[in-house]
Coordinates of C-alpha atoms in Angstrom, one line a residue:
M124 CA -57.6 -5.9 1.6
K125 CA -59.5 -6.1 4.6
T126 CA -59.2 -2.2 6.2
N127 CA -58.0 -3.9 9.7
F128 CA -55.1 -5.6 8.1
V129 CA -54.1 -2.4 6.3
K130 CA -54.3 -0.1 9.6
A131 CA -52.0 -2.5 11.3
I132 CA -49.7 -2.1 8.2
Y133 CA -49.6 1.5 8.5
L134 CA -49.3 1.9 12.4
T135 CA -45.9 0.2 11.8
L136 CA -45.1 2.9 10.1
G137 CA -46.4 5.8 12.3
L138 CA -49.6 6.0 10.4
S139 CA -52.2 5.6 12.8
S140 CA -54.7 8.2 11.5
L141 CA -54.4 7.5 7.9
T142 CA -54.6 4.1 6.1
L143 CA -54.6 2.8 2.2
A144 CA -58.4 1.8 2.7
G145 CA -59.6 4.6 4.6
C146 CA -57.9 7.9 3.7
S147 CA -59.7 11.3 3.7
D148 CA -61.0 12.9 0.7
D149 CA -59.0 15.9 1.5
W150 CA -55.5 13.9 0.9
L151 CA -56.5 12.5 -2.2
K152 CA -58.0 15.0 -4.5
P153 CA -58.2 14.6 -7.6
E154 CA -59.0 11.1 -7.7
P155 CA -61.8 8.2 -8.7
L156 CA -63.6 7.5 -5.3
S157 CA -63.3 3.7 -6.5
F158 CA -59.7 4.5 -5.4
Y159 CA -60.8 2.7 -2.3
E160 CA -61.3 -0.7 -4.0
P161 CA -57.9 -1.7 -4.4
S162 CA -59.2 -5.2 -6.0
I163 CA -60.5 -3.1 -8.6
T164 CA -59.0 0.2 -9.4
L165 CA -55.4 -0.3 -8.6
S166 CA -54.9 -2.6 -10.9
T167 CA -55.9 0.0 -14.2
K168 CA -53.6 2.2 -15.1
E169 CA -56.3 4.9 -14.0
G170 CA -56.0 3.2 -10.4
L171 CA -52.2 3.7 -10.7
E172 CA -52.3 7.2 -12.0
S173 CA -54.5 7.8 -9.1
A174 CA -51.8 6.9 -6.4
L175 CA -49.1 9.1 -8.4
T176 CA -51.9 12.3 -8.2
T177 CA -52.1 11.9 -4.6
C178 CA -47.8 11.5 -4.5
H179 CA -48.0 15.2 -6.3
R180 CA -51.0 16.4 -4.1
Q181 CA -49.0 15.3 -1.0
M182 CA -45.3 17.0 -2.2
R183 CA -47.1 20.8 -1.8
Y184 CA -47.5 20.0 2.0
Y185 CA -43.9 20.0 2.8
F186 CA -44.5 23.5 1.7
M187 CA -48.1 24.9 2.2
H188 CA -49.4 22.4 4.9
D189 CA -53.0 23.8 5.9
N190 CA -52.6 23.1 9.7
G191 CA -49.2 24.1 10.6
P192 CA -45.8 25.5 8.9
A193 CA -44.2 22.2 8.0
L194 CA -41.3 24.1 6.3
A195 CA -41.0 26.3 9.5
T196 CA -40.1 23.1 11.5
D197 CA -37.4 21.9 8.8
L198 CA -35.9 25.6 8.9
M199 CA -35.6 25.7 12.7
F200 CA -33.3 23.0 12.7
S201 CA -30.7 25.2 10.7
D202 CA -28.6 27.8 10.6
V203 CA -31.2 30.3 8.6
A204 CA -34.4 30.4 11.2
V205 CA -35.8 29.6 14.6
S206 CA -39.2 29.5 16.2
A207 CA -40.5 32.9 16.6
I208 CA -43.6 32.1 18.7
S209 CA -41.7 33.9 21.8
N210 CA -44.8 34.7 24.1
L211 CA -45.4 30.9 24.4
S212 CA -43.1 28.5 26.1
G213 CA -41.8 25.0 24.5
C214 CA -40.4 26.0 21.1
Q215 CA -37.6 27.2 21.9
N216 CA -35.6 24.5 23.8
I217 CA -35.2 21.8 21.2
L218 CA -32.9 20.3 23.3
F219 CA -35.0 19.6 26.1
N220 CA -38.4 19.4 23.8
V221 CA -37.9 17.3 20.9
T222 CA -38.5 13.8 21.9
P223 CA -39.8 10.6 20.7
T224 CA -43.2 11.5 22.1
S225 CA -43.3 15.1 21.7
Y226 CA -46.0 14.8 18.9
N227 CA -46.6 18.4 17.6
N228 CA -47.3 19.7 21.1
W229 CA -45.6 23.3 20.5
F230 CA -48.3 25.5 19.1
G231 CA -48.0 24.1 15.8
S232 CA -44.4 24.7 15.2
N233 CA -43.3 21.1 15.5
M234 CA -44.5 19.0 12.5
I235 CA -41.6 16.3 13.0
D236 CA -43.9 13.2 12.9
W237 CA -45.7 14.8 10.4
F238 CA -43.0 14.4 8.5
W239 CA -42.9 11.0 9.2
E240 CA -46.1 10.3 8.2
I241 CA -46.5 12.2 5.1
G242 CA -43.0 10.7 3.9
T243 CA -43.9 7.2 4.7
Q244 CA -47.7 7.9 3.1
G245 CA -45.8 9.1 0.0
V246 CA -43.2 5.8 -0.2
S247 CA -46.5 3.6 0.6
F248 CA -48.5 5.1 -2.7
A249 CA -45.4 4.7 -4.6
N250 CA -44.7 1.3 -3.7
V251 CA -48.1 0.6 -4.9
V252 CA -47.3 1.8 -8.3
I253 CA -44.3 -0.1 -8.5
T254 CA -45.5 -3.0 -7.3
R255 CA -48.7 -3.4 -9.6
I256 CA -46.8 -2.0 -12.7
P257 CA -46.5 -5.3 -13.9
E258 CA -50.0 -6.4 -13.7
L259 CA -51.2 -4.0 -16.3
D260 CA -51.9 -4.9 -19.8
L261 CA -50.2 -2.0 -21.2
D262 CA -47.4 -1.3 -23.8
Q263 CA -43.3 -1.5 -22.1
S264 CA -42.7 2.4 -22.9
T265 CA -45.9 3.9 -20.8
K266 CA -45.1 0.9 -18.3
E267 CA -41.6 2.2 -18.1
Q268 CA -43.1 5.7 -18.2
M269 CA -45.2 5.1 -14.6
L270 CA -42.3 2.9 -12.9
S271 CA -39.8 6.0 -13.4
S272 CA -42.7 8.5 -11.8
A273 CA -43.4 5.8 -8.8
Y274 CA -39.2 5.6 -8.5
F275 CA -39.2 9.7 -8.7
Q276 CA -41.8 9.6 -6.1
R277 CA -40.6 7.2 -3.7
A278 CA -37.1 8.5 -3.9
W279 CA -38.0 12.1 -3.2
R280 CA -39.7 11.1 -0.1
Y281 CA -36.6 9.1 1.0
Y282 CA -34.2 11.8 0.1
H283 CA -36.2 13.6 3.1
L284 CA -36.6 10.9 5.3
I285 CA -33.3 9.6 5.9
F286 CA -31.8 13.1 6.2
Q287 CA -34.5 14.1 8.8
F288 CA -34.3 10.5 10.8
G289 CA -31.5 8.7 9.4
D290 CA -31.6 4.8 9.5
I291 CA -34.8 4.1 8.8
P292 CA -37.0 0.6 7.5
F293 CA -37.0 0.6 3.9
L294 CA -39.6 -0.8 1.9
S295 CA -39.1 -2.1 -1.6
K296 CA -42.9 -3.0 -2.7
E297 CA -46.2 -2.8 -1.9
V298 CA -47.1 -3.8 2.1
S299 CA -50.6 -5.9 1.2
T300 CA -50.4 -8.2 4.4
P301 CA -50.0 -7.1 8.0
K302 CA -46.5 -6.9 8.6
L303 CA -45.0 -5.6 12.1
D304 CA -41.5 -7.0 11.8
F305 CA -39.7 -4.0 9.9
R306 CA -36.1 -3.2 10.9
S307 CA -34.2 -0.4 10.2
T308 CA -31.6 0.0 7.2
K309 CA -28.5 1.9 7.0
M310 CA -28.6 5.2 5.2
E311 CA -26.0 4.1 2.5
V312 CA -28.1 1.1 1.7
I313 CA -31.0 3.4 1.1
I314 CA -28.8 5.7 -1.0
E315 CA -27.7 2.7 -3.1
Q316 CA -31.2 1.8 -4.2
M317 CA -32.5 5.1 -5.1
I318 CA -29.4 5.9 -7.2
K319 CA -30.5 2.6 -9.0
D320 CA -33.9 3.6 -8.9
L321 CA -33.1 7.1 -10.3
E322 CA -31.1 5.9 -13.1
F323 CA -33.4 4.1 -14.5
A324 CA -35.8 6.9 -14.4
V325 CA -33.6 9.0 -16.1
A326 CA -33.2 6.4 -18.8
H327 CA -37.0 5.8 -19.5
I328 CA -38.7 8.9 -18.4
A329 CA -40.0 11.6 -20.9
E330 CA -37.5 14.6 -21.2
H331 CA -40.3 16.9 -20.4
A332 CA -43.9 16.3 -18.7
D333 CA -46.9 18.9 -17.8
Y334 CA -46.1 21.3 -15.1
G335 CA -46.5 19.2 -11.9
K336 CA -45.0 15.9 -13.0
E337 CA -41.6 14.7 -12.8
N338 CA -39.7 14.6 -15.9
R339 CA -36.4 13.7 -17.0
G340 CA -34.5 17.0 -15.5
A341 CA -36.0 16.4 -12.1
C342 CA -35.0 12.6 -11.9
R343 CA -31.5 13.8 -13.0
M344 CA -31.6 16.9 -10.1
L345 CA -32.5 14.2 -7.4
L346 CA -30.0 11.8 -8.8
I347 CA -27.3 14.6 -8.3
K348 CA -28.4 14.8 -4.9
F349 CA -27.9 11.1 -4.0
Y350 CA -24.8 10.9 -6.3
I351 CA -23.0 13.4 -4.4
A352 CA -23.9 11.5 -0.6
A353 CA -22.6 8.6 -1.9
G354 CA -19.3 10.1 -3.2
R355 CA -19.8 9.7 -6.5
F356 CA -18.9 13.1 -8.0
D357 CA -17.8 12.5 -11.3
E358 CA -21.3 11.1 -12.3
A359 CA -23.2 14.1 -10.4
I360 CA -21.1 16.3 -12.2
E361 CA -22.0 14.4 -15.6
Q362 CA -25.7 14.8 -14.4
A363 CA -25.2 18.3 -13.8
N364 CA -23.6 19.0 -17.2
A365 CA -26.5 17.0 -19.1
L366 CA -29.1 19.6 -17.2
I367 CA -27.0 22.9 -17.9
N368 CA -26.1 22.1 -20.8
T369 CA -28.1 19.8 -23.2
S370 CA -31.6 19.8 -21.6
G371 CA -32.9 22.9 -22.8
Y372 CA -32.6 24.8 -19.8
Q373 CA -31.1 28.1 -18.9
L374 CA -30.8 30.5 -16.3
M375 CA -33.0 33.4 -16.8
E376 CA -30.8 36.5 -16.9
N377 CA -33.7 39.5 -17.8
T378 CA -36.9 40.3 -17.2
F379 CA -39.7 38.0 -18.9
G380 CA -43.4 36.9 -18.3
K381 CA -46.3 38.8 -16.7
W382 CA -45.3 41.9 -14.8
E383 CA -46.9 42.4 -11.7
N384 CA -46.7 45.7 -9.6
P385 CA -49.1 45.1 -6.8
H386 CA -49.0 48.0 -4.6
P387 CA -47.6 50.6 -6.8
E388 CA -48.0 53.8 -4.6
D389 CA -47.2 52.0 -1.2
H390 CA -44.3 49.1 -2.1
P391 CA -43.6 50.1 -5.5
I392 CA -41.6 47.4 -7.5
T393 CA -39.1 48.2 -10.2
R394 CA -38.8 45.6 -12.3
N395 CA -36.0 43.0 -12.0
V396 CA -35.4 39.5 -13.5
V397 CA -35.5 38.3 -9.4
W398 CA -38.7 39.5 -9.1
D399 CA -40.1 38.1 -12.3
L400 CA -38.6 34.4 -11.4
H401 CA -40.5 34.4 -8.3
R402 CA -44.0 35.4 -9.5
P403 CA -45.9 32.5 -9.2
V404 CA -47.8 33.1 -12.6
N405 CA -44.4 33.3 -14.3
K406 CA -43.1 30.0 -13.0
A407 CA -44.8 27.5 -15.6
D408 CA -44.6 30.7 -18.3
V409 CA -43.4 29.3 -21.6
A410 CA -40.9 31.8 -21.5
N411 CA -39.6 30.6 -18.0
K412 CA -36.6 28.5 -19.2
E413 CA -35.1 28.0 -15.3
T414 CA -38.2 25.8 -14.3
I415 CA -37.8 22.1 -14.2
M416 CA -40.2 20.9 -11.9
L417 CA -43.2 22.8 -10.1
M418 CA -45.7 22.2 -7.6
V419 CA -48.9 23.6 -9.5
N420 CA -51.1 25.1 -6.9
R421 CA -53.5 27.7 -8.5
Y422 CA -56.9 29.4 -8.0
D423 CA -58.8 28.0 -11.1
N424 CA -58.5 24.5 -9.5
S425 CA -60.9 24.6 -6.6
E426 CA -60.6 20.5 -5.4
S427 CA -56.7 20.4 -4.6
R428 CA -55.4 24.0 -4.1
L429 CA -53.6 25.0 -1.3
Y430 CA -53.0 28.8 0.3
T431 CA -49.5 29.2 0.7
N432 CA -49.7 30.5 4.0
F433 CA -46.3 32.4 3.4
L434 CA -47.7 35.7 4.5
Y435 CA -49.0 34.0 7.7
N436 CA -46.2 31.7 9.0
M437 CA -43.2 33.7 7.8
T438 CA -43.8 37.1 8.4
P439 CA -43.3 39.4 11.4
F440 CA -46.3 39.8 14.0
W441 CA -46.2 43.5 13.2
S442 CA -49.9 43.5 14.3
Q443 CA -49.5 42.9 17.6
T444 CA -51.6 45.6 19.5
D445 CA -50.8 44.5 23.0
K446 CA -48.2 47.4 24.4
N447 CA -46.4 44.9 26.4
W448 CA -45.5 42.9 23.0
G449 CA -45.8 44.7 20.0
I450 CA -44.7 48.0 18.1
I451 CA -45.6 51.4 20.1
T452 CA -44.7 54.9 18.8
P453 CA -41.7 57.3 19.8
S454 CA -44.2 58.6 22.2
K455 CA -44.7 55.5 23.5
A456 CA -48.6 55.7 24.0
N457 CA -50.0 54.0 21.6
S458 CA -49.5 51.0 19.1
G459 CA -50.0 53.0 15.8
L460 CA -50.6 50.1 13.9
T461 CA -54.0 48.8 12.2
R462 CA -54.9 45.7 10.6
Q463 CA -58.2 46.9 9.5
S464 CA -58.8 46.6 5.8
A465 CA -59.3 49.5 3.0
T466 CA -63.2 49.2 3.0
S467 CA -65.1 52.0 0.9
S468 CA -66.1 53.7 4.2
M469 CA -62.9 53.8 5.8
L470 CA -61.2 55.3 2.5
N471 CA -64.0 57.9 2.3
Q472 CA -62.9 58.9 5.8
Y473 CA -59.4 58.6 5.2
P474 CA -58.3 58.3 1.5
D475 CA -54.8 58.1 2.2
F476 CA -55.4 54.9 4.7
M477 CA -52.7 52.1 4.2
D478 CA -53.7 48.5 4.1
L479 CA -50.7 47.0 5.8
R480 CA -52.4 43.3 5.9
A481 CA -53.2 43.8 2.2
I482 CA -49.8 44.8 1.4
Y483 CA -47.3 42.7 3.7
G484 CA -49.7 40.1 4.8
R485 CA -51.2 39.1 8.2
G486 CA -48.0 38.0 9.7
E487 CA -47.5 35.6 12.9
A488 CA -44.1 34.6 12.7
F489 CA -44.1 30.8 13.6
S490 CA -40.4 31.5 12.5
R491 CA -38.2 34.1 12.0
P492 CA -34.9 34.6 10.3
T493 CA -31.3 34.4 12.0
Y494 CA -29.5 37.5 11.8
F495 CA -27.3 35.5 9.3
A496 CA -30.3 35.1 7.2
E497 CA -31.6 38.6 7.9
K498 CA -28.7 40.2 7.3
G499 CA -25.1 38.7 7.7
M500 CA -25.3 36.4 4.7
W501 CA -25.5 39.4 2.6
N502 CA -22.1 40.4 1.3
D503 CA -23.3 42.7 -1.6
K504 CA -24.7 46.1 -1.5
S505 CA -26.2 45.2 -5.4
D506 CA -27.5 41.9 -4.9
L507 CA -31.0 42.0 -6.1
R508 CA -31.9 39.0 -3.8
H509 CA -31.6 41.7 -1.0
S510 CA -32.4 44.9 -2.3
R511 CA -34.8 47.0 -0.7
E512 CA -34.3 49.6 -3.4
S513 CA -35.8 47.2 -5.7
G514 CA -38.6 46.3 -3.6
N515 CA -37.5 43.0 -3.5
W516 CA -36.8 42.8 0.2
F517 CA -39.0 43.8 3.0
V518 CA -37.6 46.0 5.8
M519 CA -39.6 46.7 9.1
E520 CA -39.3 50.7 8.2
D521 CA -41.2 50.0 5.5
L522 CA -44.4 49.5 7.7
R523 CA -45.9 52.7 8.8
Y524 CA -48.0 53.9 11.8
N525 CA -51.5 53.5 9.7
D526 CA -54.1 53.6 12.5
P527 CA -56.2 56.6 11.9
K528 CA -57.0 56.7 15.6
L529 CA -53.5 58.4 16.0
L530 CA -55.0 61.6 14.5
E531 CA -57.0 62.0 17.4
T532 CA -54.5 61.6 19.8
E533 CA -50.6 63.7 20.5
D534 CA -49.6 61.2 17.9
A535 CA -51.1 62.2 15.1
E536 CA -47.6 63.6 13.6
Y537 CA -46.5 60.0 13.2
Y538 CA -49.6 58.6 11.5
L539 CA -48.2 57.3 8.1
Q540 CA -44.9 57.8 8.8
P541 CA -42.3 55.1 8.8
I542 CA -42.3 52.8 12.2
R543 CA -39.4 53.4 14.4
K544 CA -37.4 50.7 16.5
Y545 CA -36.2 53.2 19.1
A546 CA -37.4 56.6 20.3
D547 CA -35.5 59.6 20.6
D548 CA -34.1 58.8 24.0
G549 CA -33.1 54.9 23.2
T550 CA -36.1 53.5 24.2
L551 CA -37.0 50.4 22.4
L552 CA -40.3 50.7 20.8
C553 CA -40.6 46.8 20.0
K554 CA -40.5 44.7 22.9
D555 CA -40.6 41.6 21.4
T556 CA -38.1 42.2 18.7
I557 CA -38.1 38.0 18.2
R558 CA -41.5 37.9 16.8
C559 CA -42.3 41.5 15.9
W560 CA -39.3 42.3 14.2
F561 CA -37.3 41.2 11.3
D562 CA -37.0 41.5 7.5
F563 CA -37.9 38.8 4.8
P564 CA -37.6 38.3 0.8
Y565 CA -41.1 40.2 0.2
Y566 CA -40.4 38.8 -3.6
K567 CA -40.5 35.4 -2.4
L568 CA -43.3 35.2 0.2
W569 CA -45.9 37.7 -1.1
V570 CA -48.5 35.6 -3.1
E571 CA -51.7 37.7 -3.9
D572 CA -54.7 36.2 -2.0
I573 CA -57.5 37.2 -4.1
E574 CA -60.3 35.1 -3.3
K575 CA -60.6 35.8 0.3
E576 CA -60.3 39.3 -0.1
V577 CA -63.5 39.0 -2.3
A578 CA -65.3 36.7 -0.4
N579 CA -64.5 38.9 2.8
G580 CA -65.7 41.9 0.8
Y581 CA -62.2 43.3 2.0
I582 CA -63.0 43.5 5.5
G583 CA -60.9 40.1 6.3
T584 CA -57.8 40.3 8.0
D585 CA -56.3 36.9 7.5
Y586 CA -54.3 38.0 4.4
V587 CA -52.5 35.0 4.5
G588 CA -50.9 34.3 1.2
G589 CA -52.9 32.8 -1.9
P590 CA -52.5 29.9 -3.9
G591 CA -49.2 29.9 -6.0
D592 CA -47.4 27.8 -8.4
W593 CA -44.4 26.6 -6.5
Y594 CA -40.5 25.5 -7.6
V595 CA -39.7 21.9 -6.7
Y596 CA -36.5 22.4 -9.0
R597 CA -35.1 24.7 -11.4
L598 CA -31.5 25.1 -12.7
A599 CA -29.8 27.5 -10.5
E600 CA -29.7 24.7 -8.0
A601 CA -27.9 22.4 -10.7
Y602 CA -25.2 25.0 -10.5
L603 CA -24.8 24.9 -6.8
L604 CA -24.8 21.1 -6.4
R605 CA -22.1 21.2 -9.4
A606 CA -20.1 23.4 -7.8
E607 CA -20.4 21.3 -4.6
A608 CA -19.1 18.2 -6.4
Y609 CA -16.4 20.1 -7.6
Y610 CA -15.4 21.4 -4.2
W611 CA -15.4 17.8 -2.9
K612 CA -13.3 16.9 -5.9
K613 CA -11.0 20.0 -5.2
E614 CA -11.4 21.3 -8.1
Y615 CA -11.8 25.1 -6.9
A616 CA -11.8 27.1 -9.5
K617 CA -14.7 25.4 -11.4
A618 CA -16.7 25.3 -8.3
A619 CA -15.9 29.4 -8.1
E620 CA -17.4 29.7 -11.7
D621 CA -20.8 28.0 -10.4
V622 CA -21.5 29.8 -7.8
N623 CA -20.8 33.3 -9.6
K624 CA -22.7 32.1 -12.4
I625 CA -25.8 32.4 -9.9
R626 CA -24.2 35.9 -8.0
K627 CA -24.1 37.6 -11.7
R628 CA -27.8 36.5 -12.4
A629 CA -28.6 38.2 -9.0
N630 CA -26.2 41.7 -10.1
C631 CA -24.1 41.2 -7.6
S632 CA -20.3 42.7 -8.0
K633 CA -18.4 40.6 -5.6
M634 CA -17.1 37.2 -6.9
F635 CA -15.4 34.3 -5.4
T636 CA -11.8 32.7 -6.6
A637 CA -10.6 29.4 -6.3
T638 CA -8.3 30.3 -3.3
D639 CA -11.9 31.3 -1.7
L640 CA -13.2 27.6 -1.5
M641 CA -10.0 25.6 -0.7
N642 CA -11.1 24.9 3.1
I643 CA -14.2 24.6 5.0
E644 CA -14.5 28.3 4.4
G645 CA -14.9 27.1 0.8
L646 CA -17.6 24.8 1.3
D647 CA -19.3 28.0 3.2
V648 CA -19.1 30.0 0.0
I649 CA -21.3 27.3 -1.6
M650 CA -23.5 27.0 1.3
D651 CA -24.3 30.7 1.6
E652 CA -24.9 30.8 -1.8
R653 CA -27.7 28.2 -1.6
A654 CA -28.9 29.9 1.5
R655 CA -29.5 33.3 -0.8
E656 CA -30.6 31.5 -3.8
L657 CA -33.0 29.0 -2.4
M658 CA -34.7 30.8 0.7
F659 CA -38.0 29.3 1.4
E660 CA -37.6 26.7 -1.7
E661 CA -35.0 24.1 -0.2
L662 CA -35.7 22.5 2.9
R663 CA -32.3 23.3 4.9
H664 CA -31.8 20.9 7.6
V665 CA -32.2 18.4 4.8
E666 CA -29.7 19.7 2.7
L667 CA -26.9 20.5 5.8
V668 CA -27.4 16.9 7.1
R669 CA -26.6 15.6 3.3
V670 CA -23.7 17.9 3.6
S671 CA -22.9 16.5 7.0
Y672 CA -23.1 12.7 5.9
T673 CA -20.9 13.3 2.5
K674 CA -18.3 15.7 4.6
A675 CA -18.2 12.6 7.3
N676 CA -17.6 10.0 4.6
Q677 CA -15.2 11.8 2.7
E678 CA -13.2 12.2 6.0
G679 CA -13.6 8.5 6.7
G680 CA -15.6 9.1 10.0
Y681 CA -18.7 7.6 9.2
N682 CA -20.1 4.3 10.3
S683 CA -23.6 5.3 11.5
P684 CA -25.5 8.1 12.1
K685 CA -24.3 8.4 15.6
D686 CA -21.0 9.5 14.4
I687 CA -21.9 12.9 13.5
A688 CA -24.5 13.0 16.4
D689 CA -22.7 12.2 19.6
E690 CA -21.3 14.4 21.8
N691 CA -17.5 13.7 20.2
S692 CA -18.7 14.5 16.7
N693 CA -18.3 18.1 15.1
S694 CA -21.1 17.5 12.1
Y695 CA -21.1 20.3 9.2
W696 CA -24.7 20.7 10.2
W697 CA -23.0 21.5 13.8
H698 CA -20.5 24.0 12.5
R699 CA -23.3 25.9 10.6
V700 CA -25.3 25.8 13.7
T701 CA -23.3 27.2 16.0
N702 CA -21.6 29.7 14.1
Y703 CA -24.2 31.1 12.0
N704 CA -27.3 31.0 14.1
N705 CA -27.2 33.4 16.5
Y706 CA -30.1 32.2 18.8
Y707 CA -29.3 28.3 19.8
N708 CA -26.6 28.2 22.9
K709 CA -25.9 32.2 22.8
G710 CA -28.0 32.8 25.9
V711 CA -31.0 34.2 23.8
K712 CA -33.9 34.3 25.8
T713 CA -37.4 35.3 25.3
L714 CA -39.8 37.7 27.1
N715 CA -41.1 34.5 28.9
G716 CA -37.5 33.6 29.7
D717 CA -37.2 30.5 27.6
E718 CA -33.6 30.0 26.2
Y719 CA -32.9 28.9 22.9
K720 CA -31.3 25.6 23.0
I721 CA -29.9 23.0 20.5
G722 CA -27.5 19.6 20.9
K723 CA -25.3 18.0 18.4
Y724 CA -27.8 14.8 18.5
N725 CA -30.5 17.0 17.4
I726 CA -29.1 16.6 13.8
F727 CA -31.3 13.5 13.4
W728 CA -34.8 13.5 14.9
P729 CA -36.5 11.2 16.7
I730 CA -38.4 8.2 15.2
P731 CA -41.9 8.7 16.7
Q732 CA -42.3 6.1 19.4
T733 CA -45.9 5.0 17.8
A734 CA -44.0 3.7 14.9
I735 CA -41.5 2.0 17.1
D736 CA -44.2 0.6 19.8
A737 CA -46.6 -0.9 16.7
N738 CA -43.5 -2.8 15.1
L739 CA -44.2 -5.7 17.4
Y740 CA -42.0 -8.6 16.0
G741 CA -39.2 -6.1 14.6
R742 CA -37.0 -3.4 15.8
V743 CA -37.0 0.2 14.0
N744 CA -34.0 1.8 15.9
Q745 CA -34.0 5.2 17.4
N746 CA -31.6 7.8 16.8
Y747 CA -28.4 8.8 18.9
G748 CA -29.4 11.0 22.1
Y749 CA -33.0 10.0 22.2
N750 CA -35.0 7.6 24.9
G751 CA -35.0 4.1 23.4
Y752 CA -31.5 4.1 21.9
E753 CA -30.3 1.7 24.0
M754 CA -32.5 -0.8 22.6
N755 CA -31.2 -0.6 19.3
V756 CA -30.1 -3.5 17.1
E757 CA -28.2 -3.8 14.1
P758 CA -29.3 -2.8 11.2
I759 CA -29.8 -4.0 7.9
S760 CA -26.6 -3.6 6.1
S761 CA -27.0 -4.4 2.1
L762 CA -29.2 -4.6 -0.6
E763 CA -28.8 -8.4 -0.3
E764 CA -29.7 -8.5 3.2
Q765 CA -32.7 -6.0 2.2
E766 CA -34.2 -8.2 -0.3
Q767 CA -34.5 -11.0 2.3
A768 CA -36.1 -9.0 4.7
N769 CA -39.1 -8.0 2.4
Q770 CA -39.7 -11.5 1.4

């Protein structure tokens, strides 16, 4: 397999920077160096396990990417978040700035082409395993286990790719010779094949596996999502029943595991099950029966760990000291905030100094929650997931004017007092409230950053959130998926019961009835609960597109992605963005005058133009609303036609 041949193949998929024969070590740790010799190691069990290891590692990049907030890109195409880089132009107007050639040019906030690349890479690595398994001299059980793992990894990528990009090329096997004649395949065809693959995986993969590896529960969870998309609700419920009732999983309803109260004096935590459930150290704890699959990401694995960066990407830029943008004191004379560290010399001079950077992170706010996600969706004061009293939820007033320099000014009285949004005369004390002033789920985003503290002698300013295990799937989502399947079947009482199960665990007092779920608002009840329970765990845009696809099919209005993307459509995604996102198309502007805008066709992302241009002898279709759509051809519309195309 010559390098230039492989480059041609990967260019076709928009992977011009990475090839199977020339990936950088950063993408492939840990793995034997001989992985780069396909004729030697890709025909061995160890070689194929390296390909799967790469798939596992790359899953984390969807949430913890080093070079930009990948998760933030997904969230800002939804009802729960928008870009918060409000002092720079380009991030806000999706309608104008998202194009087939925009290529990550929004100061790190747009990673659409990155999602294309990382998704198609994962498909390619999984296909290496799928194609070469028959060549191995292994017992049948081992082959079935490895094949099931590869099927899961491929299906996980395609789940995201189709609900991000619509109709795309489907690769059923390893591409080992130059191929420049790909065609797009209908989403429903890919869904049909993924169901077949996952049904095999559920039947053959181990019930449980090492944390960080796929198991039967993970395969069931992904299969449920594809079943719902295909309108096969009874089968989705059957798989959810197996997960909930017979697989050994259970919701954690009491405190458990290691108790962490990281800053008891400045931000005390009252121990509760929601806090314990989301401590990274507890996600793989043997007592945690809710975990189905994790992304393992720890300090003690120096070769493959990633910093979560949540405290950097997703929290307010409170440390902006420019008085024209940031937070100032009630006298309007000083910023009053510093991200200096609590060094020995600082504490000797100011024993009560409050190190806000260490407690709340060094936020840059690549994205921020909408009003709905920050306040509107929280309809129960006793909900532990939105509880400031327990310490789970951060509000801006938890910050205090902590700059000791205030003691030498007329603002000395404000030192270590809670910050304020308005002065006594009503003057706004934070000019850039989009980027610098919002609340967030502390229990989800706070991850200890030990190594950077020690390495910098406690004088660093980049407390961004250290490595920590992260959920891929946990049982709570199975209840919410089953509720959705019941909703589509009009079994509203059962749907409400599953939603209420999650709410009871969160200590909510408000519960829902069958009547609450009997119309479009009923679907909103379920999706609201997903937003509360799975904030920063799910790719929200992907899930909303899946629901939009399902709804259109159930109403008989779906033949192609255009049917939920053109100007005459009213997709469920559009309903959520219009009714629950208080930024887009509401006239909201940044201090620079940039307006937040989004269009119906932005439900699907543009196929990167590089992927289309490199496909010299076929046609990778562009999505409706983007340049090049007029050149589309009929996509592959059946598995039989797909098999012929892959010959």
